[in-house]
Short mmCIF file of C-alpha atoms and ligand atoms in Angstrom, two decimals:
data_model
loop_
_atom_site.label_atom_id
_atom_site.label_comp_id
_atom_site.label_asym_id
_atom_site.label_seq_id
_atom_site.Cartn_x
_atom_site.Cartn_y
_atom_site.Cartn_z
CA MET A 21 23.42 -20.48 -27.78
CA GLN A 22 22.53 -21.68 -24.29
CA THR A 23 19.94 -19.41 -22.71
CA GLY A 24 19.20 -18.74 -19.06
CA GLU A 25 16.32 -17.14 -17.16
CA LEU A 26 13.66 -15.39 -19.27
CA LEU A 27 13.91 -11.73 -18.24
CA GLY A 28 11.30 -10.24 -20.49
CA SER A 29 9.02 -10.96 -23.37
CA GLY A 30 7.61 -8.25 -25.61
CA ARG A 31 5.52 -8.40 -28.75
CA SER A 32 8.35 -9.63 -30.94
CA ALA A 33 11.21 -10.98 -28.84
CA ASP A 34 12.23 -12.93 -25.76
CA VAL A 35 15.14 -11.72 -23.66
CA PHE A 36 17.16 -14.25 -21.64
CA ALA A 37 19.85 -13.71 -19.03
CA ILE A 38 23.26 -15.07 -20.00
CA ASP A 39 24.89 -13.93 -16.77
CA ASP A 40 24.86 -10.80 -14.62
CA HIS A 41 26.39 -8.70 -17.41
CA TRP A 42 24.86 -9.94 -20.66
CA VAL A 43 21.47 -10.87 -22.11
CA LEU A 44 20.38 -12.59 -25.31
CA ARG A 45 17.51 -10.98 -27.22
CA ARG A 46 15.93 -13.45 -29.63
CA TYR A 47 13.19 -12.76 -32.17
CA ARG A 48 10.43 -15.34 -31.93
CA ASP A 49 9.32 -14.98 -35.56
CA GLY A 50 12.59 -14.83 -37.47
CA GLY A 51 13.20 -11.06 -37.46
CA ASP A 52 16.69 -9.78 -38.27
CA VAL A 53 18.70 -7.86 -35.67
CA THR A 54 21.51 -6.77 -38.03
CA ALA A 55 20.25 -3.29 -38.92
CA GLY A 56 19.19 -2.46 -35.37
CA ALA A 57 22.55 -3.63 -34.02
CA ALA A 58 24.47 -1.34 -36.38
CA VAL A 59 22.32 1.61 -35.27
CA MET A 60 22.85 0.78 -31.58
CA ALA A 61 26.63 0.61 -32.06
CA TYR A 62 26.59 3.98 -33.88
CA LEU A 63 24.42 5.63 -31.21
CA ALA A 64 26.67 4.32 -28.42
CA GLU A 65 29.66 5.95 -30.19
CA HIS A 66 27.71 9.22 -30.07
CA GLY A 67 27.06 8.93 -26.34
CA TYR A 68 23.38 8.02 -26.65
CA PRO A 69 22.14 5.68 -23.88
CA VAL A 70 21.66 2.23 -25.48
CA PRO A 71 22.74 -1.20 -24.18
CA ARG A 72 26.34 -2.00 -25.12
CA LEU A 73 26.69 -4.82 -27.65
CA ARG A 74 28.99 -7.80 -27.16
CA GLY A 75 31.38 -8.27 -30.04
CA PRO A 76 31.53 -6.35 -33.33
CA ALA A 77 28.10 -5.27 -34.55
CA GLY A 78 28.96 -4.44 -38.13
CA ALA A 79 27.34 -6.50 -40.87
CA GLY A 80 29.42 -9.52 -41.78
CA HIS A 81 31.23 -9.66 -38.43
CA ARG A 82 28.50 -11.19 -36.36
CA THR A 83 28.74 -14.86 -35.50
CA GLU A 84 25.28 -15.28 -33.89
CA PRO A 85 22.15 -16.16 -35.89
CA ARG A 86 20.43 -13.09 -37.37
CA THR A 87 17.58 -13.50 -34.89
CA ASP A 88 19.92 -13.14 -31.89
CA LEU A 89 21.57 -10.16 -30.26
CA VAL A 90 23.83 -10.30 -27.21
CA MET A 91 23.88 -7.04 -25.29
CA GLN A 92 24.59 -5.48 -21.93
CA ARG A 93 22.20 -6.59 -19.20
CA LEU A 94 20.45 -3.59 -17.75
CA HIS A 95 19.41 -3.57 -14.11
CA GLY A 96 16.39 -1.56 -13.05
CA PRO A 97 12.69 -1.22 -13.77
CA SER A 98 11.24 -0.13 -17.06
CA MET A 99 9.86 3.40 -17.06
CA LEU A 100 6.38 1.84 -17.11
CA GLN A 101 7.12 -0.25 -14.00
CA ALA A 102 8.62 2.81 -12.27
CA LEU A 103 5.47 4.76 -13.09
CA LEU A 104 3.23 2.01 -11.70
CA GLN A 105 5.42 1.67 -8.59
CA GLY A 106 5.25 5.44 -8.04
CA THR A 107 9.03 5.93 -8.14
CA ILE A 108 8.64 8.32 -11.08
CA THR A 109 5.76 10.73 -11.71
CA ALA A 110 3.85 10.90 -14.97
CA GLU A 111 5.24 14.41 -15.55
CA GLU A 112 8.80 13.14 -15.10
CA ALA A 113 8.15 10.17 -17.39
CA GLY A 114 6.86 12.45 -20.16
CA ALA A 115 9.78 14.85 -19.72
CA ARG A 116 12.31 12.00 -19.83
CA LEU A 117 10.76 10.52 -22.96
CA ALA A 118 10.88 13.97 -24.56
CA ASP A 119 14.52 14.41 -23.54
CA LEU A 120 15.40 10.98 -25.03
CA LEU A 121 13.70 11.95 -28.30
CA HIS A 122 15.40 15.36 -28.43
CA ARG A 123 18.81 13.78 -27.74
CA LEU A 124 18.30 11.03 -30.31
CA HIS A 125 17.41 13.58 -32.96
CA SER A 126 20.48 15.67 -32.20
CA VAL A 127 22.71 12.79 -33.40
CA PRO A 128 23.65 13.11 -37.11
CA ALA A 129 21.97 10.57 -39.39
CA ARG A 130 24.11 7.50 -40.09
CA VAL A 131 23.21 6.89 -43.74
CA SER A 132 20.77 9.53 -44.96
CA VAL A 133 22.13 12.45 -46.96
CA ASP A 134 18.97 14.54 -46.40
CA PRO A 135 20.02 17.07 -43.75
CA ALA A 136 16.52 17.04 -42.20
CA ASN A 137 16.64 13.29 -41.49
CA ARG A 138 17.72 11.71 -38.22
CA ILE A 139 17.81 8.27 -36.67
CA LEU A 140 14.29 7.46 -35.43
CA HIS A 141 13.37 4.81 -32.86
CA LEU A 142 9.67 4.66 -33.85
CA ASP A 143 8.63 2.71 -30.73
CA LEU A 144 9.92 4.92 -27.93
CA HIS A 145 7.42 4.40 -25.11
CA PRO A 146 7.70 3.77 -21.35
CA ASP A 147 8.12 -0.01 -21.70
CA ASN A 148 11.12 0.47 -24.00
CA VAL A 149 13.06 2.62 -21.54
CA MET A 150 14.85 1.06 -18.60
CA ILE A 151 15.68 3.21 -15.60
CA THR A 152 19.20 2.20 -14.48
CA SER A 153 21.48 3.67 -11.83
CA GLY A 154 23.28 5.45 -14.68
CA GLY A 155 20.08 7.00 -16.06
CA PRO A 156 17.43 5.95 -18.58
CA VAL A 157 18.52 3.57 -21.38
CA VAL A 158 16.52 2.97 -24.58
CA ILE A 159 15.97 -0.65 -25.70
CA ASP A 160 14.11 -2.37 -28.56
CA TRP A 161 15.64 -0.86 -31.71
CA CYS A 162 13.90 -3.26 -34.12
CA ASN A 163 11.78 -0.55 -35.81
CA THR A 164 14.55 2.00 -36.31
CA GLU A 165 14.69 4.00 -39.55
CA GLU A 166 15.96 7.38 -40.64
CA GLY A 167 13.48 10.15 -41.36
CA PRO A 168 11.93 13.36 -40.00
CA PRO A 169 12.02 13.65 -36.17
CA GLY A 170 8.32 14.60 -36.16
CA LEU A 171 7.47 11.03 -37.13
CA ASP A 172 9.20 9.69 -34.00
CA TRP A 173 7.31 12.19 -31.83
CA GLY A 174 4.11 11.22 -33.60
CA MET A 175 4.65 7.50 -32.98
CA SER A 176 5.49 8.01 -29.28
CA ALA A 177 2.50 10.31 -28.80
CA LEU A 178 0.13 7.97 -30.61
CA ILE A 179 1.27 4.88 -28.70
CA LEU A 180 0.64 6.72 -25.42
CA ALA A 181 -2.64 8.18 -26.67
CA GLN A 182 -4.00 4.75 -27.64
CA VAL A 183 -3.51 3.61 -24.03
CA ALA A 184 -4.86 6.90 -22.65
CA ALA A 185 -7.97 6.61 -24.84
CA GLY A 186 -8.70 3.07 -23.61
CA ASN A 187 -10.47 2.01 -20.46
CA THR A 188 -7.72 0.18 -18.61
CA ALA A 189 -6.28 1.26 -15.26
CA MET A 190 -3.31 2.66 -17.19
CA ALA A 191 -5.42 5.23 -19.07
CA ALA A 192 -5.26 8.06 -16.52
CA PRO A 193 -1.52 7.91 -15.68
CA VAL A 194 -0.59 7.47 -19.34
CA ARG A 195 -2.75 10.47 -20.29
CA ALA A 196 -0.64 12.52 -17.87
CA VAL A 197 2.57 11.16 -19.45
CA LEU A 198 1.24 12.17 -22.89
CA ALA A 199 0.32 15.67 -21.70
CA SER A 200 3.83 16.09 -20.29
CA LEU A 201 5.45 14.76 -23.51
CA LEU A 202 3.42 17.17 -25.66
CA THR A 203 4.33 20.09 -23.39
CA CYS A 204 8.01 19.24 -23.92
CA LEU A 205 7.62 18.92 -27.70
CA GLY A 206 8.96 22.42 -28.27
CA PRO A 207 7.61 25.03 -30.67
CA THR A 208 9.95 24.12 -33.52
CA MET A 209 8.90 20.47 -33.75
CA ALA A 210 6.57 19.77 -36.64
CA MET A 211 4.30 16.87 -35.81
CA GLY A 212 0.66 17.89 -36.27
CA ASN A 213 -1.51 17.49 -39.33
CA THR A 214 -1.19 21.11 -40.28
CA ASP A 215 2.60 21.04 -40.04
CA SER A 216 4.29 18.12 -41.72
CA GLY A 217 1.74 15.34 -41.74
CA CYS A 218 4.00 13.28 -39.48
CA LEU A 219 1.15 12.51 -37.10
CA THR A 220 -0.99 11.30 -40.00
CA GLU A 221 1.91 9.13 -41.17
CA ALA A 222 2.25 7.75 -37.61
CA ARG A 223 -1.45 6.88 -37.63
CA THR A 224 -1.13 5.09 -40.98
CA ARG A 225 1.77 3.06 -39.66
CA ARG A 226 0.00 2.13 -36.43
CA ALA A 227 -3.13 1.11 -38.34
CA ALA A 228 -1.01 -1.19 -40.54
CA ASP A 229 0.87 -2.76 -37.60
CA PRO A 230 -0.03 -6.48 -37.55
CA SER A 231 0.88 -6.79 -33.88
CA MET A 232 -1.96 -4.46 -32.84
CA SER A 233 -5.23 -5.97 -31.66
CA GLU A 234 -8.55 -4.95 -33.20
CA SER A 235 -9.53 -3.09 -30.04
CA GLU A 236 -6.27 -1.10 -30.15
CA THR A 237 -6.86 -0.19 -33.80
CA HIS A 238 -10.35 1.03 -32.92
CA LEU A 239 -8.86 3.54 -30.48
CA LEU A 240 -6.81 5.34 -33.15
CA ASP A 241 -9.38 8.06 -33.91
CA ASP A 242 -9.92 8.85 -30.23
CA ALA A 243 -6.14 8.80 -29.76
CA MET A 244 -5.65 11.37 -32.55
CA ASP A 245 -8.31 13.61 -30.98
CA LEU A 246 -6.66 13.31 -27.59
CA ILE A 247 -3.29 14.43 -28.99
CA THR A 248 -4.96 17.50 -30.51
CA GLU A 249 -6.72 18.21 -27.22
CA LEU A 250 -3.55 17.90 -25.12
CA THR A 251 -1.18 19.76 -27.46
CA PRO A 252 -0.52 23.17 -25.89
CA ALA A 253 -1.64 26.13 -28.01
CA ARG A 254 1.28 27.75 -29.83
CA PRO A 255 1.45 31.53 -30.12
N1 ADP B 311 19.39 -5.19 -22.17
C1 ADP B 311 18.41 -5.66 -21.38
N2 ADP B 311 18.64 -5.96 -20.07
C2 ADP B 311 17.65 -6.45 -19.30
N3 ADP B 311 16.38 -6.70 -19.72
C3 ADP B 311 16.08 -6.43 -21.01
C4 ADP B 311 17.08 -5.89 -21.90
N4 ADP B 311 16.50 -5.72 -23.12
C5 ADP B 311 15.23 -6.12 -22.98
N5 ADP B 311 14.96 -6.53 -21.73
C6 ADP B 311 13.65 -7.04 -21.23
O1 ADP B 311 13.00 -7.78 -22.26
C7 ADP B 311 11.76 -7.17 -22.66
C8 ADP B 311 11.52 -7.33 -24.15
O2 ADP B 311 12.58 -6.70 -24.86
P1 ADP B 311 12.32 -5.76 -26.11
O3 ADP B 311 13.65 -5.51 -26.75
O4 ADP B 311 11.54 -4.56 -25.67
O5 ADP B 311 11.46 -6.70 -27.08
P2 ADP B 311 10.02 -6.55 -27.78
O6 ADP B 311 10.27 -6.03 -29.16
O7 ADP B 311 9.49 -7.93 -27.83
O8 ADP B 311 9.21 -5.58 -26.95
C9 ADP B 311 11.87 -5.73 -22.18
O9 ADP B 311 10.61 -5.16 -21.92
C10 ADP B 311 12.71 -5.88 -20.91
O10 ADP B 311 11.90 -6.30 -19.80
MG1 MG B 312 9.73 -3.67 -26.22
#
């Protein structure tokens, strides 16, 4: 497929404009969009804010290569850009991330028969949320799985905490986003080591992630401590 302007490039994919309404997301290293596309189509049916897909998303109906996904072009900054530009506060960013996680986990699982399982994003952080005129929209569904919601909270918290524990200019604002997210976690959510082990599982997954640099991996212990420190005491 003919591609236009490169709109964005993350760790795994390039996203090109097709026109004002559609973009092409293409894996650089031969990943497969099929599973993520089916989840996006299902979530859209349930009113969850994801980019609309062009054409039928179901397995076997797609005509594009498995590395390619054509979806609605979103207009607006990412939540990270909005944070850096000062158009959203760190507290708002954390609260919006928490709301997106809560809403995602209120959708019934698509395939799992375990009633505790939900669709998980597993990479829901401020660079994977775009702030559009219609509200925040969640992109980058390549890691999606079904499982316990605490694991999704653990992954989001740990991703933020790794940045907050580092020494870049982002550390201070991202620490405030993390504090806000953890405040919005809610007393019923099991994430910590003493609850369900979901945070430990999130750490294991992050440590095994080949796209993480050595310096990022080194921050995992400090990141875990920071989450403990910033988690509000529960009565
Ligand atoms: N539907 C979209 N509309 C406009 N830009 C997009 C869209 N999806 C992704 N992008 C841009 O492309 C970037 C990379 O896309 P993403 O799906 O997050 O891939 P990666 O897995 O490589 O992070 C995003 O950060 C964003 O800037
Ligand atoms: Mg991304």
